DNA sequence: GGTCATATGTTACTTTATAACAGATCGTGC
DNA sequence: GCACGATCTGTTATAAAGTAACATATGACC
């Protein structure tokens, strides 16, 4: 387990991807069991594709996977699976990309910060509890109740910056 | 001039809208003069519609205004005007809504925080310099260079929360 | 007044997302 | 076991958001 109080860009560096995938999958399975959620074939297919890719994928890219797996070929199939996964905190929607990425922080509710590389489309997720809380409190002081927070930084990861310079 | 180190939800409360509009317009005009930018009829129409509405509007809503004004009826007309206004910091894109809102902080580059009311679609903008800088620095520590930062809180303003409770 | 950069007009198209409704399946209580 | 309500799936159709490409026009500057 890495520190989560600072931004980690592991997604952009070498890491034990097999392990991070297995761990995320186990966390989701445990959450489904605990909360009586149904991890159906279509939902599992979408989640696995995202864990495998470790980058943001669009609904239509995911629909291709579903089609290949014989699990449906129309947009609502993908959007419904994504809706379930996002609602339950297993996947995050990246607004900036109109795309989706698997959550690497275990599925409970949390405010996440995303670093999005415009080169490789990789996405690093960090959880900065004090940040979300501070913003929500500041907004509440004005009578505004924040229900959802989107924090996304777009730029270049170290590798892509080198590649672009070359 | 209000404090900009904390979130202001003026957009959701009573304020001198006429003055805030005029002030924003003057700032944009000054910036155009200083930077040799061309404020053409289509661009002005879009900006004025946004200043007038004081809420997020989609590209197609703005295109309707352009059409009414006889300034074009095809999507690229609206998108080009918006591209100019966003590039120059006069308008912000609200990712969460795929929509646009006039900037209330004078057009220079800045990291803005938006509070988006899902009831009335009103948008309050705040500038929290230390926040953007902190995030960028944290990311830079990981070799990631942030070029653009998106911070959006979605929820309910005081008025809409009351209306919903009723 | 030529010319280069910028802005406009238009056609056609891609990508992203949802509404609506019929049918299948699951879990629960009897 | 089976009726039931809730949830999930399959499908058609369409809405909404955004862009590529190319021709034409306008402005700024020498």
mmCIF file of C-alpha atoms (C1' of nucleotides) in Angstrom:
data_model
loop_
_atom_site.group_PDB
_atom_site.id
_atom_site.type_symbol
_atom_site.label_atom_id
_atom_site.label_comp_id
_atom_site.label_asym_id
_atom_site.label_seq_id
_atom_site.Cartn_x
_atom_site.Cartn_y
_atom_site.Cartn_z
ATOM 1 C CA UNK A 1 0.000 0.000 0.000
ATOM 2 C CA UNK A 2 1.405 3.333 -1.014
ATOM 3 C CA UNK A 3 0.840 6.639 0.716
ATOM 4 C CA UNK A 4 -2.331 8.198 -0.460
ATOM 5 C CA UNK A 5 -1.815 11.633 1.020
ATOM 6 C CA UNK A 6 0.338 12.672 -1.901
ATOM 7 C CA UNK A 7 -0.061 12.182 -5.599
ATOM 8 C CA UNK A 8 1.321 8.910 -6.806
ATOM 9 C CA UNK A 9 2.098 8.525 -10.452
ATOM 10 C CA UNK A 10 2.572 4.799 -10.337
ATOM 11 C CA UNK A 11 0.369 4.359 -13.333
ATOM 12 C CA UNK A 12 3.065 6.114 -15.314
ATOM 13 C CA UNK A 13 5.995 4.157 -13.939
ATOM 14 C CA UNK A 14 6.921 0.515 -13.571
ATOM 15 C CA UNK A 15 4.772 -1.332 -11.066
ATOM 16 C CA UNK A 16 3.482 -4.832 -10.443
ATOM 17 C CA UNK A 17 0.514 -4.538 -12.717
ATOM 18 C CA UNK A 18 -0.565 -8.136 -12.253
ATOM 19 C CA UNK A 19 -0.733 -7.601 -8.508
ATOM 20 C CA UNK A 20 -2.477 -4.239 -8.688
ATOM 21 C CA UNK A 21 -5.083 -5.774 -10.985
ATOM 22 C CA UNK A 22 -5.631 -8.793 -8.772
ATOM 23 C CA UNK A 23 -5.903 -6.626 -5.701
ATOM 24 C CA UNK A 24 -8.459 -4.300 -7.267
ATOM 25 C CA UNK A 25 -10.496 -7.249 -8.489
ATOM 26 C CA UNK A 26 -10.474 -8.833 -5.043
ATOM 27 C CA UNK A 27 -11.596 -5.572 -3.459
ATOM 28 C CA UNK A 28 -14.498 -5.296 -5.891
ATOM 29 C CA UNK A 29 -15.533 -8.903 -5.335
ATOM 30 C CA UNK A 30 -15.472 -8.392 -1.582
ATOM 31 C CA UNK A 31 -17.542 -5.206 -1.888
ATOM 32 C CA UNK A 32 -20.103 -6.962 -4.082
ATOM 33 C CA UNK A 33 -20.454 -9.771 -1.595
ATOM 34 C CA UNK A 34 -20.773 -7.369 1.315
ATOM 35 C CA UNK A 35 -23.282 -5.107 -0.403
ATOM 36 C CA UNK A 36 -25.295 -7.748 -2.284
ATOM 37 C CA UNK A 37 -24.348 -6.361 -5.662
ATOM 38 C CA UNK A 38 -24.539 -8.490 -8.791
ATOM 39 C CA UNK A 39 -21.319 -8.698 -10.748
ATOM 40 C CA UNK A 40 -22.798 -9.897 -14.010
ATOM 41 C CA UNK A 41 -20.746 -11.011 -17.054
ATOM 42 C CA UNK A 42 -21.101 -7.686 -18.855
ATOM 43 C CA UNK A 43 -20.060 -5.704 -15.787
ATOM 44 C CA UNK A 44 -17.129 -8.004 -15.121
ATOM 45 C CA UNK A 45 -16.017 -7.753 -18.734
ATOM 46 C CA UNK A 46 -15.977 -3.959 -18.587
ATOM 47 C CA UNK A 47 -14.190 -3.864 -15.252
ATOM 48 C CA UNK A 48 -11.569 -6.368 -16.391
ATOM 49 C CA UNK A 49 -10.922 -4.485 -19.584
ATOM 50 C CA UNK A 50 -10.316 -1.321 -17.573
ATOM 51 C CA UNK A 51 -8.082 -3.038 -15.028
ATOM 52 C CA UNK A 52 -6.141 -4.682 -17.825
ATOM 53 C CA UNK A 53 -5.671 -1.486 -19.814
ATOM 54 C CA UNK A 54 -4.805 0.691 -16.812
ATOM 55 C CA UNK A 55 -5.765 3.759 -18.778
ATOM 56 C CA UNK A 56 -8.908 5.669 -19.640
ATOM 57 C CA UNK A 57 -11.177 3.950 -22.155
ATOM 58 C CA UNK A 58 -14.283 5.310 -23.838
ATOM 59 C CA UNK A 59 -17.679 3.655 -23.590
ATOM 60 C CA UNK A 60 -17.373 2.613 -27.219
ATOM 61 C CA UNK A 61 -13.962 1.029 -26.752
ATOM 62 C CA UNK A 62 -15.499 -0.955 -23.921
ATOM 63 C CA UNK A 63 -18.460 -1.820 -26.081
ATOM 64 C CA UNK A 64 -16.008 -3.367 -28.555
ATOM 65 C CA UNK A 65 -14.764 -5.642 -25.783
ATOM 66 C CA UNK A 66 -18.292 -6.617 -24.905
ATOM 67 C CA UNK A 67 -19.018 -7.378 -28.525
ATOM 68 C CA UNK A 68 -15.899 -9.525 -28.821
ATOM 69 C CA UNK A 69 -16.980 -11.407 -25.714
ATOM 70 C CA UNK A 70 -20.458 -11.913 -27.153
ATOM 71 C CA UNK A 71 -22.044 -9.895 -24.391
ATOM 72 C CA UNK A 72 -23.898 -7.285 -26.380
ATOM 73 C CA UNK A 73 -23.292 -4.836 -29.150
ATOM 74 C CA UNK A 74 -25.491 -1.823 -28.512
ATOM 75 C CA UNK A 75 -24.427 1.311 -26.617
ATOM 76 C CA UNK A 76 -26.845 0.885 -23.707
ATOM 77 C CA UNK A 77 -25.113 -2.381 -22.786
ATOM 78 C CA UNK A 78 -21.842 -0.568 -22.174
ATOM 79 C CA UNK A 79 -23.445 2.467 -20.549
ATOM 80 C CA UNK A 80 -25.445 0.326 -18.176
ATOM 81 C CA UNK A 81 -22.427 -1.626 -17.046
ATOM 82 C CA UNK A 82 -20.506 1.613 -16.593
ATOM 83 C CA UNK A 83 -23.369 3.178 -14.697
ATOM 84 C CA UNK A 84 -23.324 0.307 -12.226
ATOM 85 C CA UNK A 85 -19.550 0.405 -11.827
ATOM 86 C CA UNK A 86 -19.429 4.175 -11.374
ATOM 87 C CA UNK A 87 -22.416 4.281 -9.018
ATOM 88 C CA UNK A 88 -20.698 1.783 -6.773
ATOM 89 C CA UNK A 89 -17.293 3.435 -6.879
ATOM 90 C CA UNK A 90 -15.470 0.716 -8.811
ATOM 91 C CA UNK A 91 -14.829 2.905 -11.822
ATOM 92 C CA UNK A 92 -14.426 6.654 -12.228
ATOM 93 C CA UNK A 93 -15.565 8.750 -15.100
ATOM 94 C CA UNK A 94 -12.885 11.116 -16.409
ATOM 95 C CA UNK A 95 -14.874 14.143 -17.488
ATOM 96 C CA UNK A 96 -12.095 15.693 -19.464
ATOM 97 C CA UNK A 97 -11.899 12.653 -21.717
ATOM 98 C CA UNK A 98 -15.494 11.438 -21.678
ATOM 99 C CA UNK A 99 -13.879 8.179 -20.660
ATOM 100 C CA UNK A 100 -13.614 5.755 -17.773
ATOM 101 C CA UNK A 101 -10.888 4.310 -15.597
ATOM 102 C CA UNK A 102 -10.854 1.566 -12.947
ATOM 103 C CA UNK A 103 -10.636 2.802 -9.381
ATOM 104 C CA UNK A 104 -7.471 1.841 -7.572
ATOM 105 C CA UNK A 105 -8.696 2.769 -4.125
ATOM 106 C CA UNK A 106 -11.138 0.101 -3.141
ATOM 107 C CA UNK A 107 -14.609 1.210 -4.029
ATOM 108 C CA UNK A 108 -15.794 3.216 -1.068
ATOM 109 C CA UNK A 109 -16.794 6.823 -1.552
ATOM 110 C CA UNK A 110 -13.896 9.191 -1.867
ATOM 111 C CA UNK A 111 -12.817 12.362 -3.605
ATOM 112 C CA UNK A 112 -10.145 11.475 -6.101
ATOM 113 C CA UNK A 113 -7.626 13.539 -7.999
ATOM 114 C CA UNK A 114 -6.656 12.371 -11.476
ATOM 115 C CA UNK A 115 -3.537 13.111 -13.451
ATOM 116 C CA UNK A 116 -4.294 12.544 -17.101
ATOM 117 C CA UNK A 117 -1.477 12.208 -19.602
ATOM 118 C CA UNK A 118 -2.545 13.591 -22.946
ATOM 119 C CA UNK A 119 0.231 11.561 -24.550
ATOM 120 C CA UNK A 120 -0.502 7.986 -23.494
ATOM 121 C CA UNK A 121 -3.933 8.520 -21.960
ATOM 122 C CA UNK A 122 -2.649 6.977 -18.748
ATOM 123 C CA UNK A 123 -4.442 8.083 -15.596
ATOM 124 C CA UNK A 124 -2.989 8.204 -12.088
ATOM 125 C CA UNK A 125 -5.415 8.409 -9.205
ATOM 126 C CA UNK A 126 -4.714 9.901 -5.817
ATOM 127 C CA UNK A 127 -6.892 10.425 -2.803
ATOM 128 C CA UNK A 128 -6.388 13.687 -0.973
ATOM 129 C CA UNK A 129 -8.988 13.628 1.799
ATOM 130 C CA UNK A 130 -8.229 17.040 3.236
ATOM 131 C CA UNK A 131 -8.538 18.671 -0.165
ATOM 132 C CA UNK A 132 -12.042 17.496 -0.935
ATOM 133 C CA UNK A 133 -13.166 18.180 2.609
ATOM 134 C CA UNK A 134 -11.709 21.682 2.524
ATOM 135 C CA UNK A 135 -13.443 22.573 -0.714
ATOM 136 C CA UNK A 136 -16.738 21.136 0.433
ATOM 137 C CA UNK A 137 -16.520 23.064 3.703
ATOM 138 C CA UNK A 138 -15.686 26.291 1.904
ATOM 139 C CA UNK A 139 -18.653 25.815 -0.406
ATOM 140 C CA UNK A 140 -20.946 24.907 2.486
ATOM 141 C CA UNK A 141 -20.058 28.245 4.065
ATOM 142 C CA UNK A 142 -21.855 29.826 1.108
ATOM 143 C CA UNK A 143 -24.912 27.608 1.384
ATOM 144 C CA UNK A 144 -23.797 25.325 -1.408
ATOM 145 C CA UNK A 145 -23.778 21.588 -0.741
ATOM 146 C CA UNK A 146 -21.261 19.671 -2.825
ATOM 147 C CA UNK A 147 -22.397 16.178 -3.772
ATOM 148 C CA UNK A 148 -19.661 15.281 -6.194
ATOM 149 C CA UNK A 149 -16.184 16.701 -6.755
ATOM 150 C CA UNK A 150 -14.215 16.480 -9.994
ATOM 151 C CA UNK A 151 -10.495 17.227 -9.841
ATOM 152 C CA UNK A 152 -8.485 16.510 -12.963
ATOM 153 C CA UNK A 153 -5.031 17.638 -14.014
ATOM 154 C CA UNK A 154 -4.177 17.280 -17.673
ATOM 155 C CA UNK A 155 -0.598 17.307 -18.868
ATOM 156 C CA UNK A 156 2.293 15.057 -19.736
ATOM 157 C CA UNK A 157 3.828 12.214 -17.778
ATOM 158 C CA UNK A 158 7.609 12.015 -17.583
ATOM 159 C CA UNK A 159 7.893 9.433 -20.339
ATOM 160 C CA UNK A 160 5.671 11.267 -22.803
ATOM 161 C CA UNK A 161 7.418 14.556 -22.117
ATOM 162 C CA UNK A 162 10.712 12.981 -23.048
ATOM 163 C CA UNK A 163 9.176 11.458 -26.161
ATOM 164 C CA UNK A 164 7.714 14.813 -27.185
ATOM 165 C CA UNK A 165 11.006 16.627 -26.670
ATOM 166 C CA UNK A 166 12.800 14.104 -28.888
ATOM 167 C CA UNK B 1 -13.811 43.359 -5.947
ATOM 168 C CA UNK B 2 -14.549 40.465 -3.642
ATOM 169 C CA UNK B 3 -12.033 38.255 -1.910
ATOM 170 C CA UNK B 4 -10.899 35.562 -4.250
ATOM 171 C CA UNK B 5 -9.146 33.385 -1.707
ATOM 172 C CA UNK B 6 -12.392 31.771 -0.687
ATOM 173 C CA UNK B 7 -15.291 30.438 -2.637
ATOM 174 C CA UNK B 8 -17.882 33.049 -3.453
ATOM 175 C CA UNK B 9 -21.311 31.917 -4.406
ATOM 176 C CA UNK B 10 -22.492 35.290 -5.595
ATOM 177 C CA UNK B 11 -23.809 33.746 -8.745
ATOM 178 C CA UNK B 12 -26.389 32.032 -6.592
ATOM 179 C CA UNK B 13 -27.373 35.020 -4.558
ATOM 180 C CA UNK B 14 -28.567 38.542 -5.261
ATOM 181 C CA UNK B 15 -25.906 40.714 -6.836
ATOM 182 C CA UNK B 16 -25.646 43.648 -9.184
ATOM 183 C CA UNK B 17 -25.819 41.610 -12.342
ATOM 184 C CA UNK B 18 -25.830 44.610 -14.634
ATOM 185 C CA UNK B 19 -22.602 45.833 -13.088
ATOM 186 C CA UNK B 20 -20.922 42.440 -13.051
ATOM 187 C CA UNK B 21 -21.769 42.047 -16.732
ATOM 188 C CA UNK B 22 -20.495 45.474 -17.662
ATOM 189 C CA UNK B 23 -17.331 44.967 -15.686
ATOM 190 C CA UNK B 24 -16.583 41.623 -17.339
ATOM 191 C CA UNK B 25 -17.258 43.074 -20.765
ATOM 192 C CA UNK B 26 -14.922 45.999 -20.115
ATOM 193 C CA UNK B 27 -12.184 43.641 -18.944
ATOM 194 C CA UNK B 28 -12.504 41.592 -22.120
ATOM 195 C CA UNK B 29 -12.462 44.668 -24.319
ATOM 196 C CA UNK B 30 -9.354 45.931 -22.592
ATOM 197 C CA UNK B 31 -7.660 42.555 -22.966
ATOM 198 C CA UNK B 32 -8.501 42.436 -26.672
ATOM 199 C CA UNK B 33 -7.064 45.882 -27.222
ATOM 200 C CA UNK B 34 -3.922 45.047 -25.263
ATOM 201 C CA UNK B 35 -3.345 41.714 -26.968
ATOM 202 C CA UNK B 36 -4.471 42.610 -30.487
ATOM 203 C CA UNK B 37 -7.345 40.171 -30.445
ATOM 204 C CA UNK B 38 -10.309 40.550 -32.749
ATOM 205 C CA UNK B 39 -13.660 40.620 -31.008
ATOM 206 C CA UNK B 40 -15.806 39.791 -34.033
ATOM 207 C CA UNK B 41 -19.633 39.848 -34.044
ATOM 208 C CA UNK B 42 -19.981 36.099 -33.564
ATOM 209 C CA UNK B 43 -17.552 36.081 -30.652
ATOM 210 C CA UNK B 44 -19.207 39.059 -29.032
ATOM 211 C CA UNK B 45 -22.636 37.469 -29.440
ATOM 212 C CA UNK B 46 -21.519 34.311 -27.673
ATOM 213 C CA UNK B 47 -19.786 36.196 -24.883
ATOM 214 C CA UNK B 48 -22.755 38.465 -24.331
ATOM 215 C CA UNK B 49 -25.163 35.553 -24.208
ATOM 216 C CA UNK B 50 -23.013 33.930 -21.534
ATOM 217 C CA UNK B 51 -22.638 37.117 -19.506
ATOM 218 C CA UNK B 52 -26.347 37.730 -19.753
ATOM 219 C CA UNK B 53 -27.344 34.211 -18.728
ATOM 220 C CA UNK B 54 -24.835 33.931 -15.901
ATOM 221 C CA UNK B 55 -25.059 30.177 -16.072
ATOM 222 C CA UNK B 56 -23.546 27.362 -18.094
ATOM 223 C CA UNK B 57 -24.802 27.117 -21.670
ATOM 224 C CA UNK B 58 -24.118 24.401 -24.215
ATOM 225 C CA UNK B 59 -22.561 25.073 -27.581
ATOM 226 C CA UNK B 60 -25.899 24.394 -29.221
ATOM 227 C CA UNK B 61 -27.798 26.814 -27.003
ATOM 228 C CA UNK B 62 -25.251 29.425 -28.013
ATOM 229 C CA UNK B 63 -25.611 28.433 -31.631
ATOM 230 C CA UNK B 64 -29.321 29.225 -31.309
ATOM 231 C CA UNK B 65 -28.399 32.752 -30.238
ATOM 232 C CA UNK B 66 -26.049 33.103 -33.167
ATOM 233 C CA UNK B 67 -28.777 31.914 -35.502
ATOM 234 C CA UNK B 68 -31.265 34.408 -34.063
ATOM 235 C CA UNK B 69 -28.704 37.152 -34.564
ATOM 236 C CA UNK B 70 -28.135 36.052 -38.164
ATOM 237 C CA UNK B 71 -24.517 35.209 -37.447
ATOM 238 C CA UNK B 72 -24.435 31.611 -38.566
ATOM 239 C CA UNK B 73 -26.315 28.418 -38.082
ATOM 240 C CA UNK B 74 -23.813 25.577 -38.293
ATOM 241 C CA UNK B 75 -22.033 24.038 -35.274
ATOM 242 C CA UNK B 76 -18.516 25.121 -36.290
ATOM 243 C CA UNK B 77 -19.571 28.759 -35.971
ATOM 244 C CA UNK B 78 -20.331 28.292 -32.287
ATOM 245 C CA UNK B 79 -17.361 26.056 -31.617
ATOM 246 C CA UNK B 80 -14.953 28.468 -33.256
ATOM 247 C CA UNK B 81 -16.207 31.398 -31.247
ATOM 248 C CA UNK B 82 -15.992 29.326 -28.068
ATOM 249 C CA UNK B 83 -12.518 28.130 -28.954
ATOM 250 C CA UNK B 84 -11.355 31.725 -29.229
ATOM 251 C CA UNK B 85 -13.017 32.763 -25.983
ATOM 252 C CA UNK B 86 -11.710 29.775 -24.039
ATOM 253 C CA UNK B 87 -8.188 30.026 -25.480
ATOM 254 C CA UNK B 88 -7.992 33.601 -24.324
ATOM 255 C CA UNK B 89 -9.439 32.984 -20.894
ATOM 256 C CA UNK B 90 -12.701 34.888 -21.373
ATOM 257 C CA UNK B 91 -14.855 31.796 -21.046
ATOM 258 C CA UNK B 92 -14.392 28.516 -19.208
ATOM 259 C CA UNK B 93 -15.533 25.124 -20.321
ATOM 260 C CA UNK B 94 -17.373 23.193 -17.618
ATOM 261 C CA UNK B 95 -16.348 19.612 -18.285
ATOM 262 C CA UNK B 96 -19.016 18.099 -16.119
ATOM 263 C CA UNK B 97 -21.737 19.706 -18.206
ATOM 264 C CA UNK B 98 -20.115 19.847 -21.625
ATOM 265 C CA UNK B 99 -21.012 23.500 -21.384
ATOM 266 C CA UNK B 100 -19.515 26.959 -21.120
ATOM 267 C CA UNK B 101 -19.596 29.870 -18.716
ATOM 268 C CA UNK B 102 -18.239 33.419 -18.878
ATOM 269 C CA UNK B 103 -15.170 34.048 -16.761
ATOM 270 C CA UNK B 104 -15.673 36.473 -13.909
ATOM 271 C CA UNK B 105 -11.995 36.945 -13.141
ATOM 272 C CA UNK B 106 -10.618 39.029 -15.915
ATOM 273 C CA UNK B 107 -9.175 36.798 -18.565
ATOM 274 C CA UNK B 108 -5.633 36.135 -17.483
ATOM 275 C CA UNK B 109 -4.539 32.558 -16.903
ATOM 276 C CA UNK B 110 -5.681 31.119 -13.637
ATOM 277 C CA UNK B 111 -6.809 27.891 -12.026
ATOM 278 C CA UNK B 112 -10.472 28.219 -11.225
ATOM 279 C CA UNK B 113 -12.804 26.252 -9.016
ATOM 280 C CA UNK B 114 -16.421 25.941 -10.107
ATOM 281 C CA UNK B 115 -19.484 25.230 -8.038
ATOM 282 C CA UNK B 116 -22.164 23.878 -10.331
ATOM 283 C CA UNK B 117 -25.764 23.754 -9.197
ATOM 284 C CA UNK B 118 -27.527 20.799 -10.754
ATOM 285 C CA UNK B 119 -30.825 22.511 -10.068
ATOM 286 C CA UNK B 120 -30.518 25.859 -11.815
ATOM 287 C CA UNK B 121 -27.302 25.205 -13.752
ATOM 288 C CA UNK B 122 -25.827 28.307 -12.141
ATOM 289 C CA UNK B 123 -22.045 28.325 -11.862
ATOM 290 C CA UNK B 124 -19.976 30.165 -9.264
ATOM 291 C CA UNK B 125 -16.306 30.659 -9.991
ATOM 292 C CA UNK B 126 -13.573 31.081 -7.432
ATOM 293 C CA UNK B 127 -9.856 31.423 -7.791
ATOM 294 C CA UNK B 128 -7.812 29.575 -5.203
ATOM 295 C CA UNK B 129 -4.207 30.156 -6.272
ATOM 296 C CA UNK B 130 -2.578 28.061 -3.581
ATOM 297 C CA UNK B 131 -4.739 25.077 -4.417
ATOM 298 C CA UNK B 132 -3.803 24.824 -8.068
ATOM 299 C CA UNK B 133 -0.184 25.508 -7.293
ATOM 300 C CA UNK B 134 -0.129 22.843 -4.592
ATOM 301 C CA UNK B 135 -1.587 20.214 -6.857
ATOM 302 C CA UNK B 136 0.737 21.087 -9.695
ATOM 303 C CA UNK B 137 3.743 20.943 -7.405
ATOM 304 C CA UNK B 138 2.685 17.613 -5.986
ATOM 305 C CA UNK B 139 2.285 16.221 -9.488
ATOM 306 C CA UNK B 140 5.604 17.690 -10.605
ATOM 307 C CA UNK B 141 7.257 15.761 -7.785
ATOM 308 C CA UNK B 142 6.247 12.641 -9.684
ATOM 309 C CA UNK B 143 7.559 13.852 -13.017
ATOM 310 C CA UNK B 144 4.119 14.858 -14.235
ATOM 311 C CA UNK B 145 3.698 18.353 -15.630
ATOM 312 C CA UNK B 146 0.187 19.737 -15.292
ATOM 313 C CA UNK B 147 -0.851 22.002 -18.141
ATOM 314 C CA UNK B 148 -4.474 22.433 -17.256
ATOM 315 C CA UNK B 149 -6.378 21.883 -14.045
ATOM 316 C CA UNK B 150 -10.097 21.176 -13.787
ATOM 317 C CA UNK B 151 -11.780 21.533 -10.397
ATOM 318 C CA UNK B 152 -15.549 21.259 -10.327
ATOM 319 C CA UNK B 153 -17.956 20.680 -7.462
ATOM 320 C CA UNK B 154 -21.458 19.596 -8.354
ATOM 321 C CA UNK B 155 -24.328 19.941 -5.945
ATOM 322 C CA UNK B 156 -27.156 22.210 -4.949
ATOM 323 C CA UNK B 157 -27.155 25.917 -4.217
ATOM 324 C CA UNK B 158 -29.088 27.136 -1.185
ATOM 325 C CA UNK B 159 -32.124 28.192 -3.182
ATOM 326 C CA UNK B 160 -32.432 24.926 -5.129
ATOM 327 C CA UNK B 161 -31.946 22.871 -1.997
ATOM 328 C CA UNK B 162 -34.889 24.637 -0.402
ATOM 329 C CA UNK B 163 -36.949 24.144 -3.526
ATOM 330 C CA UNK B 164 -36.121 20.452 -3.603
ATOM 331 C CA UNK B 165 -36.988 19.982 0.056
ATOM 332 C CA UNK B 166 -40.359 21.599 -0.518
ATOM 333 C "C1'" DG C 1 -2.518 47.117 -53.778
ATOM 334 C "C1'" DG C 2 -0.403 42.582 -52.954
ATOM 335 C "C1'" DT C 3 -0.055 39.119 -49.741
ATOM 336 C "C1'" DC C 4 -0.147 36.491 -45.646
ATOM 337 C "C1'" DA C 5 -2.613 35.326 -41.602
ATOM 338 C "C1'" DT C 6 -6.873 35.051 -39.660
ATOM 339 C "C1'" DA C 7 -11.855 34.546 -39.738
ATOM 340 C "C1'" DT C 8 -16.257 32.812 -41.903
ATOM 341 C "C1'" DG C 9 -19.584 29.672 -44.420
ATOM 342 C "C1'" DT C 10 -20.946 25.203 -45.468
ATOM 343 C "C1'" DT C 11 -21.266 20.189 -46.130
ATOM 344 C "C1'" DA C 12 -20.763 16.131 -44.227
ATOM 345 C "C1'" DC C 13 -19.582 13.207 -40.656
ATOM 346 C "C1'" DT C 14 -17.936 11.054 -36.125
ATOM 347 C "C1'" DT C 15 -18.359 10.381 -31.354
ATOM 348 C "C1'" DT C 16 -20.908 10.290 -27.146
ATOM 349 C "C1'" DA C 17 -25.131 9.371 -24.808
ATOM 350 C "C1'" DT C 18 -30.117 8.382 -23.806
ATOM 351 C "C1'" DA C 19 -35.231 7.274 -24.232
ATOM 352 C "C1'" DA C 20 -38.358 3.789 -24.485
ATOM 353 C "C1'" DC C 21 -40.142 -0.664 -24.303
ATOM 354 C "C1'" DA C 22 -40.205 -5.730 -24.514
ATOM 355 C "C1'" DG C 23 -38.362 -9.813 -22.548
ATOM 356 C "C1'" DA C 24 -35.377 -12.525 -19.305
ATOM 357 C "C1'" DT C 25 -33.580 -13.622 -14.816
ATOM 358 C "C1'" DC C 26 -32.947 -13.357 -9.777
ATOM 359 C "C1'" DG C 27 -34.186 -13.476 -4.868
ATOM 360 C "C1'" DT C 28 -37.687 -13.828 -1.642
ATOM 361 C "C1'" DG C 29 -41.758 -15.331 0.771
ATOM 362 C "C1'" DC C 30 -45.353 -18.297 0.768
ATOM 363 C "C1'" DG D 1 -42.232 -25.094 -6.539
ATOM 364 C "C1'" DC D 2 -43.988 -21.017 -7.909
ATOM 365 C "C1'" DA D 3 -45.763 -16.291 -7.824
ATOM 366 C "C1'" DC D 4 -44.043 -11.729 -7.252
ATOM 367 C "C1'" DG D 5 -41.494 -7.616 -7.581
ATOM 368 C "C1'" DA D 6 -37.058 -5.948 -8.548
ATOM 369 C "C1'" DT D 7 -33.359 -5.915 -11.372
ATOM 370 C "C1'" DC D 8 -30.892 -6.874 -15.527
ATOM 371 C "C1'" DT D 9 -30.683 -7.574 -20.705
ATOM 372 C "C1'" DG D 10 -31.683 -6.823 -25.748
ATOM 373 C "C1'" DT D 11 -32.996 -3.824 -29.249
ATOM 374 C "C1'" DT D 12 -34.503 0.109 -32.026
ATOM 375 C "C1'" DA D 13 -34.199 4.573 -32.679
ATOM 376 C "C1'" DT D 14 -32.632 9.110 -31.900
ATOM 377 C "C1'" DA D 15 -30.620 13.045 -29.478
ATOM 378 C "C1'" DA D 16 -26.637 15.788 -28.277
ATOM 379 C "C1'" DA D 17 -21.816 17.106 -28.684
ATOM 380 C "C1'" DG D 18 -17.933 17.831 -31.530
ATOM 381 C "C1'" DT D 19 -14.772 17.847 -35.773
ATOM 382 C "C1'" DA D 20 -12.612 17.395 -40.616
ATOM 383 C "C1'" DA D 21 -12.110 19.486 -44.693
ATOM 384 C "C1'" DC D 22 -12.351 22.857 -48.067
ATOM 385 C "C1'" DA D 23 -13.837 27.141 -50.295
ATOM 386 C "C1'" DT D 24 -14.350 32.037 -49.584
ATOM 387 C "C1'" DA D 25 -13.849 36.467 -47.369
ATOM 388 C "C1'" DT D 26 -11.704 39.954 -44.522
ATOM 389 C "C1'" DG D 27 -8.049 42.481 -42.074
ATOM 390 C "C1'" DA D 28 -3.399 44.071 -41.120
ATOM 391 C "C1'" DC D 29 0.813 45.361 -42.781
ATOM 392 C "C1'" DC D 30 4.422 46.327 -45.842
#
